[in-house]
Coordinates of C-alpha atoms in Angstrom, one line a residue:
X1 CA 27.1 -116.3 66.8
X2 CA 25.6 -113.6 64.4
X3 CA 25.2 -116.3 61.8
X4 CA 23.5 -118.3 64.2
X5 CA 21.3 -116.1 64.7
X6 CA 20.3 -114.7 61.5
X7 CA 20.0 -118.3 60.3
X8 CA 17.7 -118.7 63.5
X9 CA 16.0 -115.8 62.4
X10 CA 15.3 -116.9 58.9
X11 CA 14.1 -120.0 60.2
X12 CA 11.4 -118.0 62.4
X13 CA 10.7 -115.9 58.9
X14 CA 10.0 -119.1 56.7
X15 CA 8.1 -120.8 59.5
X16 CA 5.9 -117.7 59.8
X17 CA 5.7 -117.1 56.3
X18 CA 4.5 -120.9 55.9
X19 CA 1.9 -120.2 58.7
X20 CA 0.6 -117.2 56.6
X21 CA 0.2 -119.3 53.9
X22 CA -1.9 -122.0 55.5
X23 CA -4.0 -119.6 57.1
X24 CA -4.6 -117.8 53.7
X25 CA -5.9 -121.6 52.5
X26 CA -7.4 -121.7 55.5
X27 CA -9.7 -118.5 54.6
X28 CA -9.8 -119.3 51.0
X29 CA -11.7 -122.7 52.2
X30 CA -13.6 -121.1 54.4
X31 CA -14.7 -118.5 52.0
X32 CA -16.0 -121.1 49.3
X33 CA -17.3 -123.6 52.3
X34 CA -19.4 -120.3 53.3
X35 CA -20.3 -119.4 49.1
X36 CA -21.4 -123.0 49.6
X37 CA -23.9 -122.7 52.5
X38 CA -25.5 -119.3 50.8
X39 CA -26.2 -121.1 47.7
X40 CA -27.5 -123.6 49.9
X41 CA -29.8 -121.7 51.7
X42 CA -31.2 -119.6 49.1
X43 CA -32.0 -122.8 47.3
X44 CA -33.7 -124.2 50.2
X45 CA -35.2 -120.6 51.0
X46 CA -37.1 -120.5 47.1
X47 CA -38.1 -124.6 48.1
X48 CA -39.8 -123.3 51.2
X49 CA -41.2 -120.3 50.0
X50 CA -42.4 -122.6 46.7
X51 CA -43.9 -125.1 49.5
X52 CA -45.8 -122.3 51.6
X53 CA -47.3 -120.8 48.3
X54 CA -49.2 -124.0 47.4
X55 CA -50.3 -124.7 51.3
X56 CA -51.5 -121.5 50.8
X57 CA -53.4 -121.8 48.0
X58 CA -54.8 -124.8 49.3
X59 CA -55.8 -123.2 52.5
X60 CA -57.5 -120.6 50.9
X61 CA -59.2 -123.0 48.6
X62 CA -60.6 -124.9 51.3
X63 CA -61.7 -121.2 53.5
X64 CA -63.6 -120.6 50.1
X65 CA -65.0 -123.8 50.2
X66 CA -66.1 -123.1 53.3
X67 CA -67.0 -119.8 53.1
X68 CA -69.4 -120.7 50.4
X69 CA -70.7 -123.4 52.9
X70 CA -71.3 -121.2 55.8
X71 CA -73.0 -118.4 53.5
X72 CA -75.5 -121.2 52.5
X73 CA -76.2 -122.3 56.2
X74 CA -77.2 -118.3 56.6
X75 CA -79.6 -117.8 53.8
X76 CA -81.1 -121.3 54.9
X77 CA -81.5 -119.9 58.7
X78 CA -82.3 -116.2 57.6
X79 CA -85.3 -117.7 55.6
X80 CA -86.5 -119.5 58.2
X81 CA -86.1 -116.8 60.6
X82 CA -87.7 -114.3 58.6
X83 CA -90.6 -117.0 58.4
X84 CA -90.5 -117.2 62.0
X85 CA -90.9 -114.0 62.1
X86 CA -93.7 -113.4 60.2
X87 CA -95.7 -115.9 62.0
X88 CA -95.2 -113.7 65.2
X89 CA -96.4 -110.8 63.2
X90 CA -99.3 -112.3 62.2
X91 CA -100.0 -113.6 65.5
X92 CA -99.4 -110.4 67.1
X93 CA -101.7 -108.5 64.7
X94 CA -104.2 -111.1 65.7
X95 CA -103.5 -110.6 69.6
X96 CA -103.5 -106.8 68.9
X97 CA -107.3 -107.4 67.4
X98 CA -108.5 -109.4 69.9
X99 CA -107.4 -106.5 72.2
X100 CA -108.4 -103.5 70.5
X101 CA -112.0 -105.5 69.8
X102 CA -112.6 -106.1 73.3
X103 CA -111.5 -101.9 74.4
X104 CA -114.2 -101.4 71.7
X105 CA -116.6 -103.5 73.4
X106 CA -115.6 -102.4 76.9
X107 CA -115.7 -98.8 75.8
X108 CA -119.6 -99.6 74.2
X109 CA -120.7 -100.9 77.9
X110 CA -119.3 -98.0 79.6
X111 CA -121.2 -95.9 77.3
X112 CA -124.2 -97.5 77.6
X113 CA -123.6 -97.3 81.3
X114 CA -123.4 -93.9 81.4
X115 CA -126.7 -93.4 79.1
X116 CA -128.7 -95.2 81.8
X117 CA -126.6 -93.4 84.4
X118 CA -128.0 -90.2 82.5
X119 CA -131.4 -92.2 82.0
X120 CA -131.4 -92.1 86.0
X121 CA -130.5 -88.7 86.2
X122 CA -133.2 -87.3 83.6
X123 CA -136.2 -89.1 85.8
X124 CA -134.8 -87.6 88.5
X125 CA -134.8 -84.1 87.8
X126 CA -138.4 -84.7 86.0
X127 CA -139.6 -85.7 89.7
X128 CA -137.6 -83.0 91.4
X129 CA -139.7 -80.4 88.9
X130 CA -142.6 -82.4 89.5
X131 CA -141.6 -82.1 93.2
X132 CA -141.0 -77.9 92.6
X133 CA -144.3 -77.3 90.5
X134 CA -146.6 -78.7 93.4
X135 CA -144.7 -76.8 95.8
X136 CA -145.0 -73.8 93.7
X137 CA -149.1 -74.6 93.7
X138 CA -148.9 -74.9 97.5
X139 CA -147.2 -72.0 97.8
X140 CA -149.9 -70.1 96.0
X141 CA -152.9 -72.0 97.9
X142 CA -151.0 -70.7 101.0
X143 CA -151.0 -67.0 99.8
X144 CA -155.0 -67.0 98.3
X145 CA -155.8 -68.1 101.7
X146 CA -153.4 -65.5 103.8
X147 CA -155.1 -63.1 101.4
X148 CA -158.6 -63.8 102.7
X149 CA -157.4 -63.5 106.3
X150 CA -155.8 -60.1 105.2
X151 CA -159.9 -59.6 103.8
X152 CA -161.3 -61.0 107.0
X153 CA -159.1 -58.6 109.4
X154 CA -159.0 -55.7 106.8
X155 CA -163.6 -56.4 107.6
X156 CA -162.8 -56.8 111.1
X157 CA -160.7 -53.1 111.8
X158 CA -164.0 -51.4 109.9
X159 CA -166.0 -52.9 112.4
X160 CA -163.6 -51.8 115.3
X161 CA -163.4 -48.4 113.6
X162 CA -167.3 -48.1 114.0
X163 CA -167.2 -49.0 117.1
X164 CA -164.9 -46.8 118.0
X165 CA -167.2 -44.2 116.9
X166 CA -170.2 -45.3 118.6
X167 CA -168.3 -45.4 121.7
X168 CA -166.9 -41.7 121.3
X169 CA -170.4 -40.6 120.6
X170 CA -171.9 -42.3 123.6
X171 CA -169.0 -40.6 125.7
X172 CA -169.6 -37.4 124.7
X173 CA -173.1 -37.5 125.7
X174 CA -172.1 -39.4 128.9
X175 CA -169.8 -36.6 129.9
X176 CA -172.8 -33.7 128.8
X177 CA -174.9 -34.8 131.2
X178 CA -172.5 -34.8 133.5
X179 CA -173.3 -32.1 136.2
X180 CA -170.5 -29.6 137.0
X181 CA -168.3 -30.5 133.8
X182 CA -167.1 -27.5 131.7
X183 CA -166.0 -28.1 128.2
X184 CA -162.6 -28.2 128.5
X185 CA -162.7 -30.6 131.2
X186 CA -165.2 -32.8 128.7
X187 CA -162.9 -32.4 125.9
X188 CA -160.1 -33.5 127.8
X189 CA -161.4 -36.2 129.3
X190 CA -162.2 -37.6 126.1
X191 CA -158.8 -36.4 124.7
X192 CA -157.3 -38.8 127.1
X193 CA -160.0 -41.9 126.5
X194 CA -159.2 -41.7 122.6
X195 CA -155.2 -41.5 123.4
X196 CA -155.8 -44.7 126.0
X197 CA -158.1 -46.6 123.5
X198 CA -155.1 -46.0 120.4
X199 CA -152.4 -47.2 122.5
X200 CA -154.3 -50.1 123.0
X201 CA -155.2 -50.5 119.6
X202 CA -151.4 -49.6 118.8
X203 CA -150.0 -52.3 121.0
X204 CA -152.3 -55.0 119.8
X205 CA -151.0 -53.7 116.3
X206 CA -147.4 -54.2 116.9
X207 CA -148.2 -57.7 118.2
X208 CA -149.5 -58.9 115.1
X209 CA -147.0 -57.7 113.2
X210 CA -144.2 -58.7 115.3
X211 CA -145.8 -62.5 115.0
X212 CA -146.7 -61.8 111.4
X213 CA -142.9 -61.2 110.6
X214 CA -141.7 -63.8 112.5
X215 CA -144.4 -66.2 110.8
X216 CA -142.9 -64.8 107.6
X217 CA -139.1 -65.0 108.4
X218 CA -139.1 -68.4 109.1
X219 CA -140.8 -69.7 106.5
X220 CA -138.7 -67.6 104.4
X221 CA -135.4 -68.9 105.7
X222 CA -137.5 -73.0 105.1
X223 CA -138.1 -72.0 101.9
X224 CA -134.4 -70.7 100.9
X225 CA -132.7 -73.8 102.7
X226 CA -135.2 -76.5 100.8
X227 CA -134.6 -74.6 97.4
X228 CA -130.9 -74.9 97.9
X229 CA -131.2 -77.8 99.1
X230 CA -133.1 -79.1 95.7
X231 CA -131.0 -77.6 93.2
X232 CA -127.5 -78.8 94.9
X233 CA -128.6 -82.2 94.7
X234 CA -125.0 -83.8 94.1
X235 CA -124.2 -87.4 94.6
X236 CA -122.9 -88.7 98.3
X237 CA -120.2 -92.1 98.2
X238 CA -118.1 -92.8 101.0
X239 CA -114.4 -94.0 100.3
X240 CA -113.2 -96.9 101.1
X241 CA -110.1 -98.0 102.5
X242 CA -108.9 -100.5 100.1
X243 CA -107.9 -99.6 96.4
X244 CA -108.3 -102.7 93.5
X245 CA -105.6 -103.1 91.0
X246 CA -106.3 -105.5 88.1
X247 CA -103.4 -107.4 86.4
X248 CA -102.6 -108.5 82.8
X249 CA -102.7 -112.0 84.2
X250 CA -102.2 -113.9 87.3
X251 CA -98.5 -114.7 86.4
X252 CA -97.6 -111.4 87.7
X253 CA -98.6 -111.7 91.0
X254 CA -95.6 -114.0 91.4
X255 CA -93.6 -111.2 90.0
X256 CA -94.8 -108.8 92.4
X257 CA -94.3 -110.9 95.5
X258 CA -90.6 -111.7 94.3
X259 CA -87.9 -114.3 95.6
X260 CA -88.8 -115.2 98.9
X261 CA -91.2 -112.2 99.2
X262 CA -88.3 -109.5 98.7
X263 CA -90.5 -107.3 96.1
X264 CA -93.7 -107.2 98.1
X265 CA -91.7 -106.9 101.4
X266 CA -89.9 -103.6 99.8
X267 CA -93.0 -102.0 98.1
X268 CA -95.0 -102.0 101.8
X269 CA -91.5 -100.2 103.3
X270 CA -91.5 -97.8 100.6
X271 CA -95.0 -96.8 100.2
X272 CA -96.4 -97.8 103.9
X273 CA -99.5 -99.7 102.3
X274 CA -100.5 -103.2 102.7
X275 CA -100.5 -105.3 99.6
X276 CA -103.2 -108.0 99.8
X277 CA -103.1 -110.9 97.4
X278 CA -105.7 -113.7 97.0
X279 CA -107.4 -115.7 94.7
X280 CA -109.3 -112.8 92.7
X281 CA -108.6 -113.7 89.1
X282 CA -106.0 -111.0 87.9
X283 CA -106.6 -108.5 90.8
X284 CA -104.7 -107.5 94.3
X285 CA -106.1 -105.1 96.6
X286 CA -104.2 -102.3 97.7
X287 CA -105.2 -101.6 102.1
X288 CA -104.4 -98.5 103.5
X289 CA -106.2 -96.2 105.7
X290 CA -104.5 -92.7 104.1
X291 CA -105.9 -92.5 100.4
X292 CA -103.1 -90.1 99.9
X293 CA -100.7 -92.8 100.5
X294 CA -102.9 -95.4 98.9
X295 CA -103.0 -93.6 95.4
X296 CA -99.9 -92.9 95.1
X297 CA -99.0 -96.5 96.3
X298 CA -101.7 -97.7 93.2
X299 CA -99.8 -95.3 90.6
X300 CA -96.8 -97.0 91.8
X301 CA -97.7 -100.6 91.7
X302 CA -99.8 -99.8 88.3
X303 CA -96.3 -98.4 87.0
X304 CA -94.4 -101.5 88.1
X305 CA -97.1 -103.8 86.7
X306 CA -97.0 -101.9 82.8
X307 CA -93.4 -101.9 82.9
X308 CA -92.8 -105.5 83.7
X309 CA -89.5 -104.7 85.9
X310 CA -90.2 -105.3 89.4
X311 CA -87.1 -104.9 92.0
X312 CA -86.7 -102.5 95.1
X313 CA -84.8 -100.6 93.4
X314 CA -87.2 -99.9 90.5
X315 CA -89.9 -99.4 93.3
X316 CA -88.1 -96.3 94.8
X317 CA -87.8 -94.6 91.4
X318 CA -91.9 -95.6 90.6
X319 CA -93.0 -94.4 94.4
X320 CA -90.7 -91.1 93.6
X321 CA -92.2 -90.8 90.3
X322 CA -95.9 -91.2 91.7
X323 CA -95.4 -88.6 94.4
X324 CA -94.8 -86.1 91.8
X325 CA -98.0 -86.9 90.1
X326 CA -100.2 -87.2 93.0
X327 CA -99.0 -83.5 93.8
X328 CA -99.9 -82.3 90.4
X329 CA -103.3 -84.1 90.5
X330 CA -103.5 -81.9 94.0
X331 CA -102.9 -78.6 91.9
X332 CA -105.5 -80.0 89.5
X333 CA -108.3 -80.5 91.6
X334 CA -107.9 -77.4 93.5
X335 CA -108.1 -75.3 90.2
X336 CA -111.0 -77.6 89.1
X337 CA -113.0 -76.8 92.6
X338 CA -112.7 -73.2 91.7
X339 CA -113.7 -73.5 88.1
X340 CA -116.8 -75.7 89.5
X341 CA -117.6 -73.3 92.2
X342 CA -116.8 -70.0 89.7
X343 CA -114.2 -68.4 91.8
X344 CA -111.5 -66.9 89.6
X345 CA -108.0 -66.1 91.4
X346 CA -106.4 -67.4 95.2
X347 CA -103.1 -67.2 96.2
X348 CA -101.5 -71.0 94.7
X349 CA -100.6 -72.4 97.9
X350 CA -104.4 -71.9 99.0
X351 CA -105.3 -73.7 95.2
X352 CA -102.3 -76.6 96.8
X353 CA -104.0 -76.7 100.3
X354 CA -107.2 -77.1 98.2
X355 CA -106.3 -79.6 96.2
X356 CA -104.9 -82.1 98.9
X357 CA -108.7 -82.2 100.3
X358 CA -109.4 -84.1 97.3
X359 CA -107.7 -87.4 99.4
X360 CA -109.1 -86.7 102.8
X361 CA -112.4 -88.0 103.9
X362 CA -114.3 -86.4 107.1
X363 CA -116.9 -89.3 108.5
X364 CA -116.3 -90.9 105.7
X365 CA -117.5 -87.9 102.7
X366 CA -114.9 -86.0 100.6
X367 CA -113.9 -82.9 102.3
X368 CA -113.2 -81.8 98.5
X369 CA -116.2 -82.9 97.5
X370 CA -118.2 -81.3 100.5
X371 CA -116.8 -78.0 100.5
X372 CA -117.8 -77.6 96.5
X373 CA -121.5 -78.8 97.6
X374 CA -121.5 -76.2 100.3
X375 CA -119.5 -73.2 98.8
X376 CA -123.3 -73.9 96.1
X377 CA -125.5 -73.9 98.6
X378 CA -124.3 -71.0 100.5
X379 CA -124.2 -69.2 97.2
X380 CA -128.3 -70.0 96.3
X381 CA -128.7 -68.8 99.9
X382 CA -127.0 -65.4 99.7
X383 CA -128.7 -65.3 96.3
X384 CA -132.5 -65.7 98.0
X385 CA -131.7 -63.2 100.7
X386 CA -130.2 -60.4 97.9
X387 CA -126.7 -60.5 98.7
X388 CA -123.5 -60.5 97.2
X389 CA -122.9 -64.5 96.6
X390 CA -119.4 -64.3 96.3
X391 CA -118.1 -63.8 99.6
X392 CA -120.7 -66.6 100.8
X393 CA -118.5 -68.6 98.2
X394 CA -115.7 -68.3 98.7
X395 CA -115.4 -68.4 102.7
X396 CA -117.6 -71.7 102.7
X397 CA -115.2 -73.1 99.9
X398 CA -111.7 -72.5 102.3
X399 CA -114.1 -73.3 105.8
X400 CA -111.9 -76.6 106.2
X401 CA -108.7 -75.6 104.8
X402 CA -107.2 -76.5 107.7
X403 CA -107.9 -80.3 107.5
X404 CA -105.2 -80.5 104.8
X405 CA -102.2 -79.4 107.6
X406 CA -104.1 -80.2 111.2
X407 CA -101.5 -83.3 111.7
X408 CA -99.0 -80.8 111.0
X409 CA -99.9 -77.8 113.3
X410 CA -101.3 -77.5 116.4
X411 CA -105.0 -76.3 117.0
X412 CA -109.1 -77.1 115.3
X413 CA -108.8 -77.1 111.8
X414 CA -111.2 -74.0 111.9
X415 CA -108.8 -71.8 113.3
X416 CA -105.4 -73.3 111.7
X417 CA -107.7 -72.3 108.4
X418 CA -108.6 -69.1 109.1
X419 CA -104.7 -68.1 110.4
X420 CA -103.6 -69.5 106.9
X421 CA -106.0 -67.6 104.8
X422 CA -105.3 -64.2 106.9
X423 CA -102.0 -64.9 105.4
X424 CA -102.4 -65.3 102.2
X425 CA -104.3 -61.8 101.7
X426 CA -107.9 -63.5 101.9
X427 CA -110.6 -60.7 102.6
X428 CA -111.4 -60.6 106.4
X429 CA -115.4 -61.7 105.7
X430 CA -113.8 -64.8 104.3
X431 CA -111.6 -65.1 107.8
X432 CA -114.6 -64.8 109.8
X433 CA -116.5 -67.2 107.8
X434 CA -113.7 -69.9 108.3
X435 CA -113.3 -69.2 111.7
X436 CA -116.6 -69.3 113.2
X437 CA -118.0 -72.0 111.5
X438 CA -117.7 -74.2 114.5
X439 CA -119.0 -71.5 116.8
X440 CA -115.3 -71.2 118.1
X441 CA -115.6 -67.2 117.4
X442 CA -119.2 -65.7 117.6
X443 CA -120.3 -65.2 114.1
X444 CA -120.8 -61.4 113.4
X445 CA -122.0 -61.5 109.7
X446 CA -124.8 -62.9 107.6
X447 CA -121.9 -64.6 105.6
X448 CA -120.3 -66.8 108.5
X449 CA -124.2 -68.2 109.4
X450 CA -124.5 -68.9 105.7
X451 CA -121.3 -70.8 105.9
X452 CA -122.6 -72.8 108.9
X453 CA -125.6 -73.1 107.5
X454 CA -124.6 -75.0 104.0
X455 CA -122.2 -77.2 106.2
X456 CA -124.9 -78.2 108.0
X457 CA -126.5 -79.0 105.1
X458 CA -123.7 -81.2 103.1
X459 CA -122.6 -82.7 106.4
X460 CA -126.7 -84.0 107.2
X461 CA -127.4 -85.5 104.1
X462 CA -128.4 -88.8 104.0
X463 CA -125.9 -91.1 104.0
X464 CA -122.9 -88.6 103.4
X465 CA -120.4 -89.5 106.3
X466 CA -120.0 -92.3 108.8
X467 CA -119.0 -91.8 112.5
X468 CA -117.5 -95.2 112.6
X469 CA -115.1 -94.7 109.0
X470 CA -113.4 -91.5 111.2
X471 CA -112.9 -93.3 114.3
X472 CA -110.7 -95.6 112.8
X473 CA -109.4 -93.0 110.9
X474 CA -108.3 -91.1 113.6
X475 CA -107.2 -94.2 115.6
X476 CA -104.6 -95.0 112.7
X477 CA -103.5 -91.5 112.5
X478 CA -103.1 -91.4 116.3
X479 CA -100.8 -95.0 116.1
X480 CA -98.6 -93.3 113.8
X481 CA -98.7 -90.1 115.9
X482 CA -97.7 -92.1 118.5
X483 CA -94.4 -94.1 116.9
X484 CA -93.5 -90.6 115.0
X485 CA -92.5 -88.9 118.1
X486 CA -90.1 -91.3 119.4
X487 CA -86.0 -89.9 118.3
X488 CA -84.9 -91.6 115.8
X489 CA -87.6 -92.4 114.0
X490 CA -87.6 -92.3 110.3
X491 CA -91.1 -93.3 108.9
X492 CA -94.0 -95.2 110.4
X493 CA -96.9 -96.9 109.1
X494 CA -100.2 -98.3 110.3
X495 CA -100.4 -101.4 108.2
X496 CA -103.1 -104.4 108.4
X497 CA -105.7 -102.4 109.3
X498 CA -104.2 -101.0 112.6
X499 CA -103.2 -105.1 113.9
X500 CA -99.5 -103.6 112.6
X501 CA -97.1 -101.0 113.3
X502 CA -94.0 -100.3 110.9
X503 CA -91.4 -98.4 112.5
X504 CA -88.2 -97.3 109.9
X505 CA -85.8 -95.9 112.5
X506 CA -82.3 -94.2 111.5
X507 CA -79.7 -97.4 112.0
X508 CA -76.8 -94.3 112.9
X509 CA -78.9 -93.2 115.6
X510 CA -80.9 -96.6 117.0
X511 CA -79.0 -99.4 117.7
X512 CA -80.6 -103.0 118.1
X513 CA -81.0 -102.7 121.8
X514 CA -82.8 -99.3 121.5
X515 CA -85.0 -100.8 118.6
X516 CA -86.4 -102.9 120.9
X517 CA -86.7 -100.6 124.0
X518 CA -88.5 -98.5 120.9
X519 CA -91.1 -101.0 119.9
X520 CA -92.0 -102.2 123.9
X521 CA -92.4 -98.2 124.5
X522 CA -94.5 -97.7 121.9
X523 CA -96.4 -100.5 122.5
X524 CA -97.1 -99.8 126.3
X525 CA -98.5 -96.1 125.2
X526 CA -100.5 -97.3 122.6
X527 CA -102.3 -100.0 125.5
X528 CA -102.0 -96.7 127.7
X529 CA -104.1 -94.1 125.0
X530 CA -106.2 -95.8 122.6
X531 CA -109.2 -98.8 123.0
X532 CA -108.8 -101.2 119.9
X533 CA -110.3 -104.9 119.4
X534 CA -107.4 -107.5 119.2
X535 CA -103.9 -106.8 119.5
X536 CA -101.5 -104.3 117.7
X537 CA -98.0 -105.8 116.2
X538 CA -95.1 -102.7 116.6
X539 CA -92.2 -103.9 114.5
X540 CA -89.2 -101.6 114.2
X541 CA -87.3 -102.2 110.7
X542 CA -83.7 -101.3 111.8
X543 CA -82.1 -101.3 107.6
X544 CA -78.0 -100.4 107.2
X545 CA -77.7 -99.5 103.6
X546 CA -73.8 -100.0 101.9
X547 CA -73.3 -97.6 98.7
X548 CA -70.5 -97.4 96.3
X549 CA -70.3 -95.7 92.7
X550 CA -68.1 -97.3 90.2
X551 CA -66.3 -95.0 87.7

């Protein structure tokens, strides 16, 4: 059994042993089939590598190809761009002659304008000293001849005196033969005829004198009105409602009305002025009955026009913009109306308040305007009559301050004025003078009937305000009025001439049922308050506005 076994177990030994020998062949093969594939591949990996080198070479010999084809296309194109170019250039230097050589001549026939203006002007102050010198010689005809009256009664007292002699005489003899007189009693009889005949003569005196000065004062105040009067001889225009805007061309009135009339629909929201476009060659009017409003809507559109980009958007920014200017031009024409009139300091919101006169019109004349002309004439007056001139200046200057806030504070503009100078430390003459120059206070000083005087004066020159131009002033101001106090209400403007009411109401707080309750209310008030020709439009512009910043 043991043999058995170990024989059986030899048996096992050999046939593992032989196993262990094929699988060392085994490896062996497997090693040299595998020494075999890397000889392979590193021969095919130098073929490949071989292969991409030359496509590579003659890829890049075709990009320089190319290359050098493309680079010749460009100098080609650049010259005949750069010679496109320089055709522009020369055709812009000859568009940029044109223009500067027809400013040259436009600038030669506004100043020969202006020499013939100043032509004008020159004959006219030659007549108005013509007009002066034969005043002057009437004057002095009037005194020669007041000077022989003077002669004449100075002759005709002599004779009273001797006749007053001749009658004391004749008394005195009268009253000696007079039976039962004494002395005393004659002497005081004829005490008493002398005091009687002197308060005669005395009262008769006083008469002529009183009618004398009164002669005199009144030609003395003609006199000092007519030479103000001569040497304030300023020019009178009334404004007018409608502003003219000229255009590079009439292409860009196509650009201002926009797609479908979006640009010209948003510039009349914004600014609250009608744009009017017709067939003026390179022109559109600008309507609006607040020149305020309708400068700063002119700046705006000018703006627009130079800058070529025209969009709602861009029209906020301009109308912003313009606001800010139209205030400084305020500031500026206050100060100017002081350095005009020769007033030196007042408070700056006085110089402000001043300054916004310069777009208001009273029956139709610059109030600006007007209170320069008057603050000169009251000055010349208070001149005339020896008195200090400034006062007279300055109170007739600030009489109609209260124009520039009487839509925004109850009461006459004479009194709003005088409350707002009183608080801006303005002497209490100058208060006076504001206030009573509509007879609203009883004037108490020589200054405040100088002030009424020289607006008298501006105010009844020929030609210098309309009653109708206010009316409709007033009217328009009223309409907006009107829409304004409604709740709600955002903006409002009278637009067409009055025939239109724009109403921007809040869209949080109207709805579209109370937009149109809004526009039959205001409607019925406006048929209730004002008389008008035609019919009024109210339209109530209820806008919902969606913003959203991207960062």
């Amino acid at each position: 059994m043991d043999d058995r076994a170990a024989q059986a177990s030899r048996s096992e030994l050999a046939e593992i042993s032989a196993r262990l020998a094929e699988l060392r062949r085994q490896a062996r093969e497997a090693e040299e089939d595998t020494e075999r594939a890397r000889r392979r591949a590193d021969q095919d990996a130098a073929e490949q590598a071989a292969r991409v080198d030359r496509e590579a070479a003659q890829i890049r010999r075709h990009a320089e190809e190319a290359a050098e084809a493309i680079r010749a296309r460009a100098v080609a194109d650049a010259e005949l761009r750069a010679s496109k170019a320089e055709a522009q250039a020369r055709e812009a230097v000859r568009v940029e002659r044109e223009q500067v050589r027809a400013e040259l001549a436009e600038n030669l026939r506004t100043e020969r304008a202006e020499l013939r203006s100043w032509d004008s002007r020159l004959a006219q102050r030659e007549q108005r000293l013509a007009d002066q010198t034969t005043s002057v010689e009437e004057r002095i005809h009037r005194l020669e001849s007041r000077e022989g009256e003077l002669a004449a009664r100075e002759a005709g007292l002599d004779a009273r005196d001797t006749d007053l002699a001749g009658l004391e005489t004749h008394w005195r003899r009268e009253l000696e033969r007079a039976a039962g007189m004494t002395a005393t009693e004659a002497r005081s009889e004829l005490v008493k005829v002398v005091e009687d005949q002197a308060r005669l003569d005395a009262a008769v005196r006083v008469r002529d004198i009183e009618n004398r000065a009164e002669e005199e004062a009144e030609e003395r105040a003609r006199r000092i009105v007519t030479l103000a009067i001569q040497r304030v001889a300023s020019e009178q225009t009334a404004e007018s409602v409608v502003s003219v805007l000229h255009l590079p061309s009439d292409e860009m009135k196509g650009r201002i009305i926009g797609r479908e009339g979006r640009n010209i629909r948003a510039f009349e929201s914004v600014t609250g002025v009608n744009v009017l476009i017709d067939d003026t060659p390179e022109a559109v009017l600008l309507s609006c009955f607040d020149p305020v409003r309708r400068e700063t809507a002119r700046i705006t559109l000018a703006a627009l026009v130079s800058d070529g980009r025209i969009h709602p958007h861009r029209i906020e920014e301009e109308y912003a913009r313009a606001e800010r200017e139209v205030l400084a031009k305020c500031v500026r024409a206050g100060e100017d109306a002081l350095i005009d009139v020769g007033i030196a300091e007042m408070h700056p919101e006085l110089i402000t308040l001043l300054g916004r006169l310069r777009y208001r019109t009273s029956y139709g004349q610059n109030v600006l305007a007007h209170l320069v002309e008057s603050a000169h004439l009251a000055g010349i007056m208070a001149a005339e009559l020896r008195l200090p001139p400034a006062i007279a200046k300055r109170g007739t200057l600030l009489h109609d301050l209260g124009k520039a806030l009487t839509h925004e504070v109850e009461g006459s503009h004479a009194i709003v004025g005088a409350e707002i100078a009183r608080r801006y430390g303005e002497h209490e003459d100058v208060v006076h003078a504001i206030e009573a120059h509509h007879n609203e206070v009883e004037p108490r000083s020589i200054g405040a009937v100088l002030t009424q005087a020289a607006d008298q004066i501006s105010g009844g020159r020929p030609g210098a305000r309309r009653d109708s131009l206010e009316s409709y002033v007033k009217r328009l101001e009223r309409i907006e009025q009107i829409a304004g106090e409604r709740p709600g209400v955002e903006k409002v403007f009278a637009m067409q001439a009055g025939r239109e009411v724009r109403v921007m109401v809040v869209p949080e707080q109207v709805d579209d049922v109370a937009a149109h309750m809004l526009a039959r209310d205001v409607a019925r008030q406006i048929e209730d308050e004002l008389t008008y020709p035609g019919q009024i439009r109210v339209t109530v512009v209820r806008e919902t506005r969606a913003i959203g910043l991207a960062r």
